[in-house]
Amino acid sequence: MQVELKHKVEHHKKLFESYWIDQKNLSYKGNVYHMAFYKRFNKDTGGIFFTLRDENVTKEEYLEAFELYTLLLTRYGKTLKYGTERKNINMIGFEKTNTYLNDVQNNTSLTKEDSSIINSLHDSIEQILDYQKQLSNLMNRFNNFIKSKEPKNIYTPEDVDEILKMNAELDYLQNRQINLLIDSTDEFKLLQQIIQHNPDLSNAEINKYIAEFTKGKEQMRQELAQATYIDTSKVQSKEEYMDAYIQDYIQRQRNSNKKIIKELRYPVNLT
């Protein structure tokens, strides 16, 4: 099998090019599809998407398989990269601030308004930490799913659908965390004022965390805009968010594929 793959890829290799075959493969309508990429002097020069039984594949089936594979390739990579980064974010500042807010909630020196601000911040931080726990569980589930496909790494359309759902859930959790931070920024500034008026609430370490939470509001908005492409004002539930995200991404991938198809070295005459 591996020898056949290499023979196919080398047949379309040009002078001075090196190549690599992606480990992920797609099973679709009785055929297994593979993707190979070429490089010359560390510069990408092309690729081929193929099955070893080309004579059994119609153009329509090939294009359907190609769409599924590009969704697999891109969402697998993004989920692994950004999900791992988000899972490994240091949450100590949130955890310690959460404990602090919990401890001072019932301080008798606070006014009713001050207590309301602290209670609101405590709820927000707890939600952020809960989303982080969900994100960690999601990435554990994702990694176990990927491991279950080894060693052949053959994915089905149902597997691609599952990866799309996990990627959408990752985006949802990230979106909610960032939005909570943005919405809490002004309240953290008010908390700084409360601490100034109540020196007994001051804690040097926590003060530093609070100061950090008051910064970067615009940067967080930019990060959110880059991470999420859908209009979140039009969705209400997690399920609606994930569905809208998946449909939006599938459409954007289809648009990208129009260019990618034209640049494939093999097969030809697909457009």
CSV table of C-alpha atoms in Angstrom, one decimal:
chain,number,residue,atom,x,y,z
A,1,MET,CA,0.0,0.0,0.0
A,2,GLN,CA,2.7,2.5,1.0
A,3,VAL,CA,4.8,1.6,-2.0
A,4,GLU,CA,1.8,2.2,-4.3
A,5,LEU,CA,1.2,5.6,-2.7
A,6,LYS,CA,4.8,6.6,-3.2
A,7,HIS,CA,4.8,5.5,-6.8
A,8,LYS,CA,1.7,7.6,-7.5
A,9,VAL,CA,3.1,10.7,-5.8
A,10,GLU,CA,6.5,10.3,-7.4
A,11,HIS,CA,4.9,10.0,-10.8
A,12,HIS,CA,3.7,13.6,-10.5
A,13,LYS,CA,6.8,15.0,-8.8
A,14,LYS,CA,8.8,17.6,-10.7
A,15,LEU,CA,12.6,18.1,-10.8
A,16,PHE,CA,14.2,19.0,-7.5
A,17,GLU,CA,10.9,18.6,-5.6
A,18,SER,CA,10.4,16.8,-2.3
A,19,TYR,CA,7.1,15.6,-1.1
A,20,TRP,CA,5.1,14.4,1.9
A,21,ILE,CA,1.9,12.4,2.1
A,22,ASP,CA,-0.5,13.6,4.8
A,23,GLN,CA,-1.2,10.9,7.4
A,24,LYS,CA,-5.0,11.5,7.3
A,25,ASN,CA,-7.0,9.5,4.7
A,26,LEU,CA,-10.6,9.7,3.8
A,27,SER,CA,-12.9,6.7,3.1
A,28,TYR,CA,-15.7,7.7,0.8
A,29,LYS,CA,-18.1,5.5,-1.2
A,30,GLY,CA,-15.8,2.6,-1.3
A,31,ASN,CA,-12.6,4.4,-2.1
A,32,VAL,CA,-9.8,5.7,0.2
A,33,TYR,CA,-8.5,9.1,-0.7
A,34,HIS,CA,-5.0,10.5,0.1
A,35,MET,CA,-3.4,14.0,-0.1
A,36,ALA,CA,0.2,14.7,-1.0
A,37,PHE,CA,2.1,18.0,-1.1
A,38,TYR,CA,5.2,19.0,-3.1
A,39,LYS,CA,8.0,21.4,-2.2
A,40,ARG,CA,11.0,22.8,-4.0
A,41,PHE,CA,13.7,24.7,-2.0
A,42,ASN,CA,11.4,24.9,1.0
A,43,LYS,CA,8.6,26.5,-1.1
A,44,ASP,CA,5.2,24.9,-1.6
A,45,THR,CA,4.8,24.0,-5.3
A,46,GLY,CA,1.6,22.0,-5.5
A,47,GLY,CA,-0.4,19.0,-4.4
A,48,ILE,CA,-2.4,16.0,-5.5
A,49,PHE,CA,-5.6,14.5,-4.1
A,50,PHE,CA,-6.1,10.9,-5.2
A,51,THR,CA,-7.2,7.4,-4.7
A,52,LEU,CA,-5.4,4.3,-6.0
A,53,ARG,CA,-8.6,3.3,-7.8
A,54,ASP,CA,-9.2,6.3,-10.0
A,55,GLU,CA,-11.0,4.4,-12.7
A,56,ASN,CA,-13.8,3.7,-10.2
A,57,VAL,CA,-14.4,7.4,-9.3
A,58,THR,CA,-16.7,9.8,-11.0
A,59,LYS,CA,-15.9,13.5,-11.1
A,60,GLU,CA,-18.9,14.2,-8.8
A,61,GLU,CA,-17.7,11.7,-6.2
A,62,TYR,CA,-14.2,13.1,-6.4
A,63,LEU,CA,-15.3,16.7,-5.7
A,64,GLU,CA,-17.5,15.5,-2.9
A,65,ALA,CA,-14.6,13.6,-1.4
A,66,PHE,CA,-12.3,16.6,-1.9
A,67,GLU,CA,-14.7,18.9,0.0
A,68,LEU,CA,-14.9,16.4,2.9
A,69,TYR,CA,-11.1,16.0,3.0
A,70,THR,CA,-10.4,19.8,3.0
A,71,LEU,CA,-12.8,20.1,5.9
A,72,LEU,CA,-11.0,17.3,7.7
A,73,LEU,CA,-7.6,18.7,7.0
A,74,THR,CA,-8.3,22.3,8.1
A,75,ARG,CA,-10.6,21.7,11.1
A,76,TYR,CA,-8.4,18.9,12.4
A,77,GLY,CA,-5.4,21.2,12.3
A,78,LYS,CA,-7.1,24.2,13.8
A,79,THR,CA,-8.8,22.2,16.6
A,80,LEU,CA,-5.5,20.6,17.5
A,81,LYS,CA,-3.5,23.8,17.4
A,82,TYR,CA,-5.8,26.3,19.0
A,83,GLY,CA,-7.5,23.9,21.3
A,84,THR,CA,-4.2,22.8,22.8
A,85,GLU,CA,-3.2,26.4,23.2
A,86,ARG,CA,-6.5,27.3,24.9
A,87,LYS,CA,-6.4,24.2,27.1
A,88,ASN,CA,-2.9,25.1,28.3
A,89,ILE,CA,-3.6,28.7,29.2
A,90,ASN,CA,-2.5,29.5,32.7
A,91,MET,CA,-5.7,30.0,34.7
A,92,ILE,CA,-4.1,30.7,38.1
A,93,GLY,CA,-5.0,34.4,38.0
A,94,PHE,CA,-8.7,33.5,37.4
A,95,GLU,CA,-8.7,30.8,40.1
A,96,LYS,CA,-7.1,33.0,42.8
A,97,THR,CA,-9.3,36.0,41.9
A,98,ASN,CA,-12.3,33.7,42.1
A,99,THR,CA,-11.3,32.6,45.6
A,100,TYR,CA,-10.7,36.2,46.6
A,101,LEU,CA,-14.1,37.4,45.3
A,102,ASN,CA,-15.8,34.5,47.1
A,103,ASP,CA,-14.1,35.5,50.4
A,104,VAL,CA,-15.0,39.2,50.2
A,105,GLN,CA,-18.6,38.7,49.0
A,106,ASN,CA,-20.0,39.0,52.5
A,107,ASN,CA,-17.7,41.6,53.8
A,108,THR,CA,-19.8,43.8,56.1
A,109,SER,CA,-18.0,47.0,55.1
A,110,LEU,CA,-19.4,46.8,51.6
A,111,THR,CA,-22.4,48.8,50.4
A,112,LYS,CA,-25.2,47.0,48.6
A,113,GLU,CA,-24.0,48.4,45.3
A,114,ASP,CA,-20.4,47.2,46.0
A,115,SER,CA,-21.6,43.7,46.9
A,116,SER,CA,-23.6,43.6,43.7
A,117,ILE,CA,-20.5,44.4,41.6
A,118,ILE,CA,-18.4,41.7,43.4
A,119,ASN,CA,-21.2,39.1,43.1
A,120,SER,CA,-21.4,39.8,39.4
A,121,LEU,CA,-17.7,39.5,38.9
A,122,HIS,CA,-17.6,36.3,40.9
A,123,ASP,CA,-20.3,34.8,38.7
A,124,SER,CA,-18.4,35.8,35.5
A,125,ILE,CA,-15.1,34.3,36.7
A,126,GLU,CA,-16.8,31.1,37.7
A,127,GLN,CA,-18.4,30.9,34.3
A,128,ILE,CA,-15.0,31.5,32.6
A,129,LEU,CA,-13.5,28.7,34.8
A,130,ASP,CA,-16.4,26.4,34.0
A,131,TYR,CA,-15.9,27.0,30.2
A,132,GLN,CA,-12.2,26.3,30.6
A,133,LYS,CA,-13.1,22.9,32.3
A,134,GLN,CA,-15.5,22.2,29.4
A,135,LEU,CA,-12.7,23.1,26.9
A,136,SER,CA,-10.2,20.8,28.6
A,137,ASN,CA,-12.7,18.0,28.5
A,138,LEU,CA,-13.4,18.7,24.8
A,139,MET,CA,-9.7,18.5,23.9
A,140,ASN,CA,-9.4,15.2,25.9
A,141,ARG,CA,-12.3,13.9,23.9
A,142,PHE,CA,-10.8,15.2,20.6
A,143,ASN,CA,-7.3,13.6,21.3
A,144,ASN,CA,-8.9,10.3,22.3
A,145,PHE,CA,-11.0,10.4,19.1
A,146,ILE,CA,-7.8,11.0,17.0
A,147,LYS,CA,-6.0,8.3,18.8
A,148,SER,CA,-8.8,5.9,18.1
A,149,LYS,CA,-8.2,6.3,14.3
A,150,GLU,CA,-4.6,5.1,14.5
A,151,PRO,CA,-2.6,3.5,13.0
A,152,LYS,CA,-4.4,3.7,9.6
A,153,ASN,CA,-5.8,7.2,10.2
A,154,ILE,CA,-8.8,6.6,7.9
A,155,TYR,CA,-11.7,8.9,8.4
A,156,THR,CA,-15.3,8.6,7.3
A,157,PRO,CA,-17.8,11.4,6.4
A,158,GLU,CA,-19.3,10.8,9.9
A,159,ASP,CA,-15.8,11.3,11.4
A,160,VAL,CA,-15.5,14.6,9.5
A,161,ASP,CA,-18.9,15.7,10.9
A,162,GLU,CA,-17.7,14.9,14.4
A,163,ILE,CA,-14.6,16.9,14.0
A,164,LEU,CA,-16.6,19.9,12.7
A,165,LYS,CA,-18.8,19.7,15.8
A,166,MET,CA,-15.8,19.6,18.1
A,167,ASN,CA,-14.2,22.5,16.3
A,168,ALA,CA,-17.5,24.5,16.5
A,169,GLU,CA,-17.8,23.7,20.2
A,170,LEU,CA,-14.2,24.9,20.7
A,171,ASP,CA,-15.0,28.2,19.0
A,172,TYR,CA,-18.2,28.6,21.1
A,173,LEU,CA,-16.3,28.1,24.4
A,174,GLN,CA,-13.6,30.5,23.4
A,175,ASN,CA,-16.2,33.0,22.3
A,176,ARG,CA,-18.0,32.8,25.6
A,177,GLN,CA,-14.8,33.2,27.6
A,178,ILE,CA,-13.7,36.3,25.7
A,179,ASN,CA,-17.1,37.9,25.8
A,180,LEU,CA,-17.3,37.4,29.5
A,181,LEU,CA,-13.9,39.0,29.9
A,182,ILE,CA,-14.9,42.0,27.7
A,183,ASP,CA,-18.1,42.4,29.6
A,184,SER,CA,-16.3,42.3,33.0
A,185,THR,CA,-13.6,44.9,32.2
A,186,ASP,CA,-15.6,47.9,33.4
A,187,GLU,CA,-16.7,46.0,36.6
A,188,PHE,CA,-13.1,45.2,37.4
A,189,LYS,CA,-12.3,49.0,37.1
A,190,LEU,CA,-15.1,49.6,39.6
A,191,LEU,CA,-13.6,46.8,41.9
A,192,GLN,CA,-10.4,48.7,41.9
A,193,GLN,CA,-12.2,51.8,43.2
A,194,ILE,CA,-14.0,49.7,45.8
A,195,ILE,CA,-10.7,48.4,47.1
A,196,GLN,CA,-9.3,51.9,47.2
A,197,HIS,CA,-12.2,52.9,49.5
A,198,ASN,CA,-11.9,49.7,51.6
A,199,PRO,CA,-8.1,49.2,52.2
A,200,ASP,CA,-8.9,46.0,54.3
A,201,LEU,CA,-9.9,44.4,51.0
A,202,SER,CA,-6.5,45.0,49.4
A,203,ASN,CA,-4.3,42.1,48.4
A,204,ALA,CA,-1.1,42.8,46.6
A,205,GLU,CA,-1.2,39.7,44.4
A,206,ILE,CA,-4.9,40.0,43.6
A,207,ASN,CA,-4.5,43.7,42.8
A,208,LYS,CA,-2.1,42.7,40.0
A,209,TYR,CA,-4.6,40.2,38.5
A,210,ILE,CA,-7.4,42.8,38.7
A,211,ALA,CA,-5.2,45.4,37.0
A,212,GLU,CA,-4.6,42.9,34.1
A,213,PHE,CA,-8.3,42.2,33.8
A,214,THR,CA,-9.0,45.9,33.2
A,215,LYS,CA,-6.6,46.0,30.2
A,216,GLY,CA,-6.8,44.9,26.6
A,217,LYS,CA,-10.5,45.3,26.0
A,218,GLU,CA,-10.0,46.4,22.3
A,219,GLN,CA,-7.3,43.6,21.9
A,220,MET,CA,-9.8,41.1,23.1
A,221,ARG,CA,-12.4,42.4,20.7
A,222,GLN,CA,-9.9,42.0,17.8
A,223,GLU,CA,-9.1,38.5,19.0
A,224,LEU,CA,-12.8,37.6,19.1
A,225,ALA,CA,-13.3,39.0,15.6
A,226,GLN,CA,-10.5,36.9,14.2
A,227,ALA,CA,-11.7,33.8,16.0
A,228,THR,CA,-15.4,34.0,15.1
A,229,TYR,CA,-16.9,34.8,11.7
A,230,ILE,CA,-20.6,34.4,12.5
A,231,ASP,CA,-22.9,37.1,13.8
A,232,THR,CA,-23.4,35.9,17.3
A,233,SER,CA,-26.3,38.4,17.9
A,234,LYS,CA,-28.5,36.2,15.8
A,235,VAL,CA,-27.9,33.0,17.8
A,236,GLN,CA,-29.3,32.2,21.2
A,237,SER,CA,-28.2,28.7,22.3
A,238,LYS,CA,-25.0,26.7,22.1
A,239,GLU,CA,-26.6,24.4,19.5
A,240,GLU,CA,-27.6,27.4,17.3
A,241,TYR,CA,-24.1,28.8,17.6
A,242,MET,CA,-22.5,25.6,16.6
A,243,ASP,CA,-24.8,25.0,13.7
A,244,ALA,CA,-24.3,28.5,12.3
A,245,TYR,CA,-20.6,28.2,12.7
A,246,ILE,CA,-20.4,24.9,10.9
A,247,GLN,CA,-22.6,26.1,8.0
A,248,ASP,CA,-20.6,29.3,7.7
A,249,TYR,CA,-17.3,27.5,7.6
A,250,ILE,CA,-18.4,24.9,5.1
A,251,GLN,CA,-19.4,27.7,2.7
A,252,ARG,CA,-16.1,29.5,3.2
A,253,GLN,CA,-14.2,26.3,2.6
A,254,ARG,CA,-16.2,25.7,-0.6
A,255,ASN,CA,-15.2,29.2,-1.8
A,256,SER,CA,-11.5,28.4,-1.1
A,257,ASN,CA,-11.8,25.1,-2.8
A,258,LYS,CA,-12.6,26.7,-6.1
A,259,LYS,CA,-9.0,28.1,-6.2
A,260,ILE,CA,-7.4,25.0,-4.6
A,261,ILE,CA,-9.0,22.7,-7.2
A,262,LYS,CA,-7.4,24.7,-10.1
A,263,GLU,CA,-4.0,24.4,-8.5
A,264,LEU,CA,-4.1,20.6,-8.0
A,265,ARG,CA,-1.5,18.9,-10.2
A,266,TYR,CA,-3.6,15.7,-10.4
A,267,PRO,CA,-6.2,14.9,-11.5
A,268,VAL,CA,-6.9,17.5,-14.2
A,269,ASN,CA,-10.0,18.9,-15.9
A,270,LEU,CA,-12.1,19.1,-12.7
A,271,THR,CA,-13.5,22.6,-13.1
